[in-house]
Coordinates of C-alpha atoms in Angstrom, one line a residue:
X1 CA 82.6 108.9 90.3
X2 CA 82.6 105.2 91.4
X3 CA 79.3 103.7 92.4
X4 CA 78.4 100.2 93.6
X5 CA 75.6 98.5 91.8
X6 CA 74.6 95.3 93.6
X7 CA 72.0 94.4 91.0
X8 CA 74.7 93.9 88.4
X9 CA 76.4 91.2 90.3
X10 CA 74.4 88.3 88.8
X11 CA 75.2 89.3 85.2
X12 CA 78.8 90.0 86.0
X13 CA 79.1 86.5 87.5
X14 CA 77.5 84.9 84.5
X15 CA 80.0 86.6 82.2
X16 CA 82.9 85.6 84.3
X17 CA 81.8 81.9 84.2
X18 CA 82.1 81.8 80.4
X19 CA 85.6 83.4 80.3
X20 CA 87.5 80.2 81.0
X21 CA 85.6 77.2 79.8
X22 CA 88.7 75.0 79.5
X23 CA 92.4 75.0 79.9
X24 CA 95.2 75.4 77.3
X25 CA 98.2 73.2 77.7
X26 CA 101.6 73.9 76.3
X27 CA 101.1 72.4 72.9
X28 CA 97.7 74.0 72.1
X29 CA 98.8 77.3 73.6
X30 CA 101.3 77.8 70.8
X31 CA 99.0 76.7 68.0
X32 CA 96.0 78.7 69.1
X33 CA 97.7 81.9 70.0
X34 CA 97.6 84.8 67.6
X35 CA 101.1 85.8 68.7
X36 CA 103.7 84.4 71.0
X37 CA 105.8 87.0 73.0
X38 CA 109.1 86.3 74.6
X39 CA 110.3 88.8 77.3
X40 CA 114.0 89.5 78.0
X41 CA 115.7 92.3 79.9
X42 CA 116.4 94.1 76.6
X43 CA 113.0 93.8 75.0
X44 CA 110.0 91.8 73.8
X45 CA 110.1 89.7 70.6
X46 CA 106.9 88.6 68.8
X47 CA 106.3 85.5 66.6
X48 CA 103.0 84.6 64.9
X49 CA 100.7 84.9 62.0
X50 CA 100.0 88.6 62.4
X51 CA 101.9 91.7 63.4
X52 CA 98.7 93.6 64.4
X53 CA 96.8 93.7 67.7
X54 CA 99.7 94.7 69.8
X55 CA 102.3 97.4 70.4
X56 CA 105.8 97.0 71.8
X57 CA 107.8 99.8 73.4
X58 CA 111.1 98.3 74.8
X59 CA 109.9 95.9 77.5
X60 CA 106.4 97.2 77.7
X61 CA 103.7 95.2 75.8
X62 CA 100.3 96.6 75.0
X63 CA 97.4 94.4 73.6
X64 CA 95.2 96.5 71.3
X65 CA 92.8 93.9 69.9
X66 CA 90.9 90.7 70.7
X67 CA 92.7 87.4 70.5
X68 CA 94.8 84.9 72.3
X69 CA 98.4 85.9 73.2
X70 CA 101.1 83.7 74.8
X71 CA 103.8 85.3 76.9
X72 CA 107.0 83.7 78.2
X73 CA 110.5 84.6 79.1
X74 CA 112.1 86.6 81.9
X75 CA 112.4 90.4 82.4
X76 CA 113.6 92.5 85.4
X77 CA 111.5 95.5 84.4
X78 CA 108.7 94.9 82.0
X79 CA 104.9 95.1 81.8
X80 CA 101.8 93.9 79.9
X81 CA 98.7 96.1 79.4
X82 CA 95.4 95.3 77.8
X83 CA 94.0 98.5 76.3
X84 CA 90.8 100.0 77.6
X85 CA 87.6 98.6 76.1
X86 CA 89.3 95.5 74.7
X87 CA 87.1 92.3 75.0
X88 CA 87.8 88.7 74.1
X89 CA 91.4 88.8 75.2
X90 CA 93.2 85.8 76.6
X91 CA 96.7 86.1 78.0
X92 CA 98.4 82.7 78.3
X93 CA 101.3 82.7 80.8
X94 CA 103.7 80.0 79.6
X95 CA 106.7 80.1 81.9
X96 CA 106.8 83.9 82.4
X97 CA 109.0 85.6 85.1
X98 CA 108.1 89.3 85.0
X99 CA 109.0 92.2 87.4
X100 CA 107.8 95.7 86.9
X101 CA 109.7 98.6 88.6
X102 CA 107.1 101.3 88.8
X103 CA 103.7 99.9 87.6
X104 CA 101.7 96.8 87.5
X105 CA 103.2 93.7 85.8
X106 CA 99.8 93.1 84.2
X107 CA 97.1 95.8 83.8
X108 CA 93.6 95.1 82.4
X109 CA 92.2 98.4 81.2
X110 CA 88.8 99.9 82.0
X111 CA 85.8 98.1 80.5
X112 CA 88.0 95.2 79.3
X113 CA 87.2 91.5 79.3
X114 CA 90.3 89.5 79.9
X115 CA 91.2 85.9 80.7
X116 CA 94.6 85.4 82.3
X117 CA 95.3 81.7 81.8
X118 CA 98.3 80.0 83.5
X119 CA 99.4 77.2 81.2
X120 CA 99.4 73.6 82.3
X121 CA 102.6 72.4 84.0
X122 CA 104.3 75.8 84.0
X123 CA 105.7 78.0 86.8
X124 CA 105.2 81.7 86.4
X125 CA 106.0 84.7 88.7
X126 CA 104.9 88.3 88.7
X127 CA 106.2 91.0 91.0
X128 CA 106.7 94.7 91.5
X129 CA 108.8 97.0 93.6
X130 CA 108.0 99.5 96.4
X131 CA 107.7 102.3 93.8
X132 CA 104.4 100.8 92.6
X133 CA 102.5 102.6 95.4
X134 CA 101.3 106.2 94.8
X135 CA 100.8 106.7 98.6
X136 CA 104.5 106.4 99.2
X137 CA 105.7 107.6 95.8
X138 CA 103.2 110.3 94.7
X139 CA 105.5 111.5 92.0
X140 CA 105.2 108.1 90.2
X141 CA 102.4 108.7 87.7
X142 CA 102.6 105.1 86.5
X143 CA 101.8 103.5 89.9
X144 CA 98.9 101.0 89.9
X145 CA 99.2 99.8 93.5
X146 CA 99.0 96.1 92.5
X147 CA 101.0 93.5 90.6
X148 CA 97.8 92.6 88.6
X149 CA 95.6 95.6 88.2
X150 CA 92.0 95.2 86.9
X151 CA 90.5 98.6 86.4
X152 CA 86.9 99.8 86.8
X153 CA 84.4 98.0 84.6
X154 CA 86.8 95.1 83.8
X155 CA 85.7 91.5 83.8
X156 CA 88.7 89.4 84.6
X157 CA 89.1 85.6 85.0
X158 CA 92.4 84.2 86.4
X159 CA 92.5 80.4 85.7
X160 CA 94.5 77.5 84.3
X161 CA 96.3 74.4 85.6
X162 CA 99.7 75.9 86.0
X163 CA 101.3 77.8 89.0
X164 CA 101.5 81.5 89.5
X165 CA 103.4 83.2 92.2
X166 CA 102.8 86.9 92.9
X167 CA 105.0 89.1 95.1
X168 CA 103.6 92.5 95.9
X169 CA 106.3 94.8 97.2
X170 CA 104.3 97.9 96.3
X171 CA 100.9 97.5 97.8
X172 CA 98.3 94.8 96.7
X173 CA 98.8 91.5 95.0
X174 CA 95.7 91.6 92.8
X175 CA 93.3 94.6 92.6
X176 CA 89.9 94.6 90.9
X177 CA 88.0 97.8 90.3
X178 CA 84.4 99.1 90.7
X179 CA 81.2 98.9 88.7
X180 CA 80.4 102.4 87.4
X181 CA 77.9 104.0 85.0
X182 CA 80.7 105.0 82.7
X183 CA 82.8 101.8 82.6
X184 CA 80.2 99.1 83.2
X185 CA 80.3 96.0 85.4
X186 CA 83.4 94.8 87.2
X187 CA 84.2 91.4 88.5
X188 CA 87.2 89.1 89.3
X189 CA 87.0 85.3 89.2
X190 CA 89.7 82.9 90.3
X191 CA 89.5 79.2 89.2
X192 CA 91.6 76.1 88.9
X193 CA 95.1 77.4 89.1
X194 CA 97.8 77.2 91.9
X195 CA 98.1 80.7 93.2
X196 CA 100.7 81.9 95.7
X197 CA 100.7 85.5 97.0
X198 CA 103.1 87.2 99.2
X199 CA 101.9 90.7 100.1
X200 CA 104.0 92.2 102.9
X201 CA 102.5 95.7 102.5
X202 CA 98.7 95.5 102.1
X203 CA 96.1 93.1 100.8
X204 CA 96.8 89.9 98.8
X205 CA 93.5 90.1 96.8
X206 CA 91.3 93.3 96.9
X207 CA 88.2 93.8 94.8
X208 CA 85.6 96.6 94.9
X209 CA 82.5 94.9 93.3
X210 CA 82.4 91.2 92.9
X211 CA 85.0 88.6 93.7
X212 CA 84.5 84.8 93.0
X213 CA 87.1 82.3 94.3
X214 CA 85.6 79.2 92.7
X215 CA 88.4 76.6 92.9
X216 CA 92.1 76.1 92.7
X217 CA 94.8 76.1 95.4
X218 CA 95.7 79.4 97.0
X219 CA 98.5 80.1 99.5
X220 CA 98.6 83.6 101.0
X221 CA 100.9 85.5 103.3
X222 CA 99.9 89.1 103.7
X223 CA 100.2 92.1 106.0
X224 CA 96.5 93.1 105.8
X225 CA 93.5 91.3 104.3
X226 CA 94.0 88.0 102.5
X227 CA 90.9 88.1 100.3
X228 CA 88.9 91.3 100.5
X229 CA 85.9 92.6 98.5
X230 CA 84.0 95.8 99.2
X231 CA 80.7 94.3 98.2
X232 CA 80.2 90.6 97.4
X233 CA 82.7 87.9 98.1
X234 CA 81.9 84.3 97.1
X235 CA 84.1 81.4 98.1
X236 CA 83.3 78.1 96.3
X237 CA 80.1 77.4 94.4
X238 CA 76.7 76.1 95.5
X239 CA 76.0 72.4 95.2
X240 CA 79.6 71.2 94.8
X241 CA 81.8 69.1 97.0
X242 CA 85.0 70.7 95.7
X243 CA 85.8 74.3 95.9
X244 CA 89.1 76.1 96.5
X245 CA 91.8 75.0 98.9
X246 CA 92.9 78.2 100.6
X247 CA 95.7 78.3 103.1
X248 CA 96.1 81.8 104.7
X249 CA 99.3 81.4 106.7
X250 CA 99.5 84.9 108.0
X251 CA 97.1 87.9 107.7
X252 CA 95.4 90.7 109.7
X253 CA 91.9 89.6 108.5
X254 CA 91.3 86.5 106.4
X255 CA 88.1 86.8 104.3
X256 CA 86.2 90.1 104.2
X257 CA 83.2 91.3 102.2
X258 CA 80.0 93.2 102.8
X259 CA 78.2 90.1 101.7
X260 CA 80.4 87.1 102.5
X261 CA 79.4 83.7 101.2
X262 CA 81.3 80.4 101.8
X263 CA 79.7 77.7 99.7
X264 CA 82.5 75.1 99.4
X265 CA 86.2 74.6 99.8
X266 CA 88.9 73.7 102.4
X267 CA 90.0 76.9 104.1
X268 CA 92.7 77.4 106.8
X269 CA 93.2 80.8 108.4
X270 CA 95.7 82.2 110.8
X271 CA 94.8 85.8 111.6
X272 CA 95.9 88.5 114.0
X273 CA 92.4 90.1 113.8
X274 CA 89.1 88.7 112.5
X275 CA 89.3 85.5 110.5
X276 CA 86.0 86.2 108.6
X277 CA 84.4 89.7 108.5
X278 CA 81.2 91.0 107.0
X279 CA 81.7 94.7 107.0
X280 CA 82.4 97.9 105.0
X281 CA 82.8 101.2 106.8
X282 CA 82.0 103.1 103.6
X283 CA 78.5 101.6 103.4
X284 CA 75.6 102.9 105.5
X285 CA 72.1 101.4 106.0
X286 CA 73.4 98.2 104.4
X287 CA 72.3 94.6 105.3
X288 CA 75.7 93.0 105.9
X289 CA 75.5 89.2 105.8
X290 CA 77.8 86.3 106.4
X291 CA 76.5 82.9 105.2
X292 CA 78.4 79.6 105.4
X293 CA 76.6 76.8 103.6
X294 CA 79.4 74.3 102.9
X295 CA 83.1 73.6 102.9
X296 CA 85.5 73.2 105.8
X297 CA 86.9 76.3 107.7
X298 CA 89.7 75.9 110.3
X299 CA 90.3 79.4 111.6
X300 CA 92.4 80.9 114.4
X301 CA 92.7 84.5 115.6
X302 CA 95.4 85.6 118.0
X303 CA 93.8 89.0 118.7
X304 CA 90.3 89.4 117.2
X305 CA 87.0 87.8 116.6
X306 CA 86.7 84.5 114.8
X307 CA 83.7 85.3 112.6
X308 CA 82.5 88.9 112.9
X309 CA 79.4 90.1 111.0
X310 CA 78.1 93.7 111.1
X311 CA 74.7 92.1 110.3
X312 CA 73.5 88.5 110.5
X313 CA 75.7 85.4 110.6
X314 CA 74.1 82.2 109.3
X315 CA 75.6 78.7 109.2
X316 CA 73.6 76.1 107.3
X317 CA 76.2 73.5 106.5
X318 CA 79.8 72.6 106.2
X319 CA 82.4 72.3 109.0
X320 CA 83.4 75.3 111.1
X321 CA 86.2 75.2 113.6
X322 CA 87.2 78.6 115.0
X323 CA 89.4 79.5 117.9
X324 CA 90.1 83.0 119.3
X325 CA 93.0 83.5 121.7
X326 CA 92.0 87.1 122.8
X327 CA 90.9 87.4 126.4
X328 CA 89.3 90.8 126.1
X329 CA 85.9 91.4 124.4
X330 CA 86.5 89.3 121.3
X331 CA 84.8 86.0 120.7
X332 CA 84.7 83.2 118.2
X333 CA 81.2 84.1 116.8
X334 CA 80.2 87.7 116.8
X335 CA 77.3 89.4 115.0
X336 CA 75.5 92.7 115.4
X337 CA 72.4 90.9 114.3
X338 CA 71.4 87.2 114.8
X339 CA 73.6 84.2 114.7
X340 CA 71.7 81.3 113.2
X341 CA 73.0 77.7 113.2
X342 CA 70.7 75.4 111.3
X343 CA 73.2 72.7 110.0
X344 CA 76.7 71.6 109.7
X345 CA 79.3 71.0 112.4
X346 CA 80.3 74.0 114.5
X347 CA 83.1 74.1 117.1
X348 CA 83.6 77.7 118.3
X349 CA 85.9 78.3 121.2
X350 CA 87.6 81.3 122.7
X351 CA 89.9 82.5 125.5
X352 CA 87.1 85.0 126.3
X353 CA 83.4 84.4 126.5
X354 CA 83.2 87.9 125.0
X355 CA 80.3 90.3 125.1
X356 CA 77.7 87.7 124.3
X357 CA 75.6 86.8 121.3
X358 CA 72.0 86.3 120.2
X359 CA 71.8 82.8 118.9
X360 CA 69.0 81.0 117.0
X361 CA 69.9 77.3 117.4
X362 CA 67.6 75.7 114.8
X363 CA 70.1 72.8 115.1
X364 CA 70.7 72.1 118.8
X365 CA 73.9 73.2 120.4
X366 CA 75.7 72.7 123.7
X367 CA 77.5 75.6 125.4
X368 CA 80.2 75.5 128.0
X369 CA 81.4 78.7 129.4
X370 CA 82.5 80.9 132.3
X371 CA 79.8 82.7 134.3
X372 CA 82.2 85.2 135.8
X373 CA 82.9 88.6 134.2
X374 CA 84.7 86.8 131.4
X375 CA 86.7 89.1 129.1
X376 CA 86.2 92.2 131.3
X377 CA 89.2 94.2 132.5
X378 CA 90.5 93.0 135.9
X379 CA 88.7 89.7 135.7
X380 CA 90.2 86.4 136.8
X381 CA 89.8 83.6 134.3
X382 CA 90.7 80.0 134.1
X383 CA 90.3 77.7 131.1
X384 CA 88.0 74.9 130.3
X385 CA 90.6 73.7 127.9
X386 CA 94.3 74.6 128.0
X387 CA 96.2 75.4 124.8
X388 CA 97.3 72.2 123.0
X389 CA 95.2 70.0 125.2
X390 CA 93.3 67.1 123.6
X391 CA 89.6 67.1 124.3
X392 CA 86.4 65.2 123.5
X393 CA 82.7 66.0 123.7
X394 CA 80.7 62.9 124.6
X395 CA 77.0 62.1 124.7
X396 CA 75.2 60.4 127.7
X397 CA 76.3 57.0 126.5
X398 CA 79.9 57.9 126.3
X399 CA 80.1 58.2 122.5
X400 CA 82.4 60.9 121.2
X401 CA 80.5 63.4 119.0
X402 CA 83.6 65.5 118.6
X403 CA 87.3 65.3 119.4
X404 CA 90.1 67.7 118.8
X405 CA 93.1 69.6 120.1
X406 CA 92.8 73.1 121.5
X407 CA 94.5 75.8 119.4
X408 CA 94.5 78.1 122.5
X409 CA 93.2 78.2 126.0
X410 CA 89.4 78.5 126.0
X411 CA 86.8 79.2 128.6
X412 CA 83.9 79.5 126.2
X413 CA 83.0 76.6 123.9
X414 CA 80.0 76.2 121.6
X415 CA 79.4 72.9 119.8
X416 CA 76.6 72.0 117.3
X417 CA 76.1 69.2 114.9
X418 CA 73.5 66.9 113.5
X419 CA 74.4 64.4 116.3
X420 CA 73.4 66.8 119.1
X421 CA 69.9 66.2 120.5
X422 CA 68.1 69.0 122.3
X423 CA 67.7 68.6 126.1
X424 CA 70.3 65.8 126.2
X425 CA 73.4 65.8 128.4
X426 CA 76.9 66.2 126.8
X427 CA 80.2 66.0 128.6
X428 CA 83.3 68.0 127.7
X429 CA 86.4 66.0 128.7
X430 CA 89.9 67.6 128.8
X431 CA 92.7 65.9 130.7
X432 CA 91.4 64.6 134.0
X433 CA 88.4 66.9 134.2
X434 CA 84.9 66.9 132.8
X435 CA 82.2 69.5 132.4
X436 CA 78.5 68.7 132.0
X437 CA 76.3 70.6 129.6
X438 CA 72.8 70.3 128.2
X439 CA 72.0 70.8 124.6
X440 CA 69.6 73.7 123.8
X441 CA 67.6 74.7 120.8
X442 CA 65.6 77.8 119.8
X443 CA 66.6 81.2 121.0
X444 CA 69.7 81.2 123.2
X445 CA 71.3 84.4 124.7
X446 CA 74.8 84.3 126.1
X447 CA 77.2 86.7 127.7
X448 CA 76.4 90.4 128.0
X449 CA 74.6 90.9 124.7
X450 CA 71.7 93.4 124.4
X451 CA 69.3 90.5 124.6
X452 CA 70.3 89.7 128.2
X453 CA 72.1 86.6 129.4
X454 CA 74.4 85.9 132.2
X455 CA 77.7 87.8 132.3
X456 CA 80.5 86.0 130.5
X457 CA 78.4 83.2 129.0
X458 CA 76.2 80.4 130.2
X459 CA 72.4 80.0 130.7
X460 CA 70.0 79.0 133.4
X461 CA 69.2 75.3 133.4
X462 CA 65.9 75.9 131.7
X463 CA 67.6 77.8 128.9
X464 CA 66.1 81.2 129.9
X465 CA 68.5 84.1 130.5
X466 CA 68.9 85.4 134.0
X467 CA 67.6 88.9 134.9
X468 CA 69.3 91.8 133.3
X469 CA 72.8 92.8 134.6
X470 CA 72.7 96.2 132.9
X471 CA 75.0 98.2 135.2
X472 CA 74.2 96.0 138.2
X473 CA 75.9 93.5 140.4
X474 CA 74.6 90.0 140.5
X475 CA 72.6 90.8 143.6
X476 CA 70.7 93.4 141.7
X477 CA 72.3 96.4 143.3
X478 CA 74.1 99.0 141.2
X479 CA 77.8 99.4 141.9
X480 CA 78.9 103.0 142.8
X481 CA 82.7 103.2 142.4
X482 CA 85.2 106.0 141.6
X483 CA 85.9 106.3 137.9
X484 CA 88.4 103.7 136.5
X485 CA 87.9 101.2 139.3
X486 CA 86.8 97.6 138.7
X487 CA 83.7 96.4 140.7
X488 CA 84.3 93.7 143.2
X489 CA 81.9 91.1 144.4
X490 CA 80.6 91.3 148.0
X491 CA 83.2 89.9 150.4
X492 CA 85.3 88.9 147.4
X493 CA 82.8 86.2 146.4
X494 CA 81.8 85.2 142.9
X495 CA 78.2 84.7 141.9
X496 CA 76.9 81.2 142.2
X497 CA 76.6 79.8 138.6
X498 CA 74.0 77.4 137.3
X499 CA 75.0 73.8 137.4
X500 CA 77.5 72.8 134.7
X501 CA 78.2 76.4 133.6
X502 CA 80.3 78.0 136.3
X503 CA 83.8 78.3 137.9
X504 CA 85.0 76.6 141.0
X505 CA 84.5 78.5 144.2
X506 CA 88.2 79.6 144.3
X507 CA 88.0 80.6 140.6
X508 CA 91.3 78.9 139.8
X509 CA 91.0 75.7 137.9
X510 CA 94.3 73.9 137.0
X511 CA 95.5 74.4 133.4
X512 CA 93.5 72.1 131.2
X513 CA 90.7 71.8 133.7
X514 CA 87.2 73.2 133.2
X515 CA 85.8 76.2 134.9
X516 CA 82.6 74.4 135.6
X517 CA 81.6 71.7 138.1
X518 CA 84.3 69.1 137.6
X519 CA 84.4 65.4 138.3
X520 CA 87.4 63.0 137.7
X521 CA 87.1 60.7 134.8
X522 CA 88.5 57.3 134.5

């Protein structure tokens, strides 16, 4: 039975860090390898100082002992497998093109310790076919459901200065297993290399225990999650300015883990659902966390939340730019617990003001947002910023503290940075309109969160939330309507918003204009 052992994560990480201390270039790969293998469509040939430590069966290569093994060539149906329990194994990919028809191109057996090193200056590709999926092909006993399969208890590091392209026609691109009592600790670490993954069926990278993406350049196009871990997902490393460059061009969800940590890196995400998600439906009574302490994240969701944590969401540093185009109950920042912003630069904007959030602004923030029933069915919304519009946020002296271009129409905008001063005025300018806001710090409640707040976003001028709207109209009276009908305001009127936070009286601002009090700008 698979079990998750969080207390083993630290030691698993320590082991993974030692697996790829350096890189092997083309010249040293040949001289340091125990054996060099060359794949062809008709078989595998071996050259080296020893004829032990491996087995060859047609185009299937099995590594049976510790050592460094270089693989190259091209094969339309072949595979590489590291036997169960083998440690100290390094596979050097040195210009390898390998497709496997009904199993993984590379399999790291249970309890193995393997470094897959992509040789400097080489281009390599691994792929499978649709048959490598036991859900769709239950009769295929060889299916591993991934192009690179790292089984339970395996410690695998994927690294090097070369380029590796993975095409997952079966299910996943890379799959790492679980930590179990029987097989030991499991982890997957990615470092240095250029990694391209096309996964049109399922996840690009999927791990069950511990996944570290420390550095390198990753480009991912996937049908489901781009980078997923059931337990701990670490992006970048603490105290570094580098980190990975990750470009997720298409996905359902971008980064997902029960404990999701972004420490460094340059990350771009285009998602149809959540861009970042701290969740795992199989875990109960678990303290889900999402922590962003560094790096740059530029994220866009066409139909989900931007960042969604089933626990707390904490931003202590880095640069976060997140846009959500959905106009229902999704929002750019969403947490079941508390959202804490204590550092960094944060621009979170959405087409909907969503269902609200409980925000601890240790670093002051300014919020611009609709005060109507933003995001509720049947509501009429207009945008503070229209899609593709240029905008700036200026301080009282007219100095721009932020400028950018809207990824989508937005009627809720949160901005925080080290330049924002509590209780100071800031103006959002988009086109010929401007919207005034006052920076707040401390506890801030917005929208229709359980902590109170005005419907659809915005606060009273003193920062205190208005009286509860639980099941009530803004005048305090409960609406009593037939099932399925949407409540209307008395005489068709909208509630009067606090200054700088509401919509024009007619509720219809021009595209690109704000939904708050507007004044022309020069």
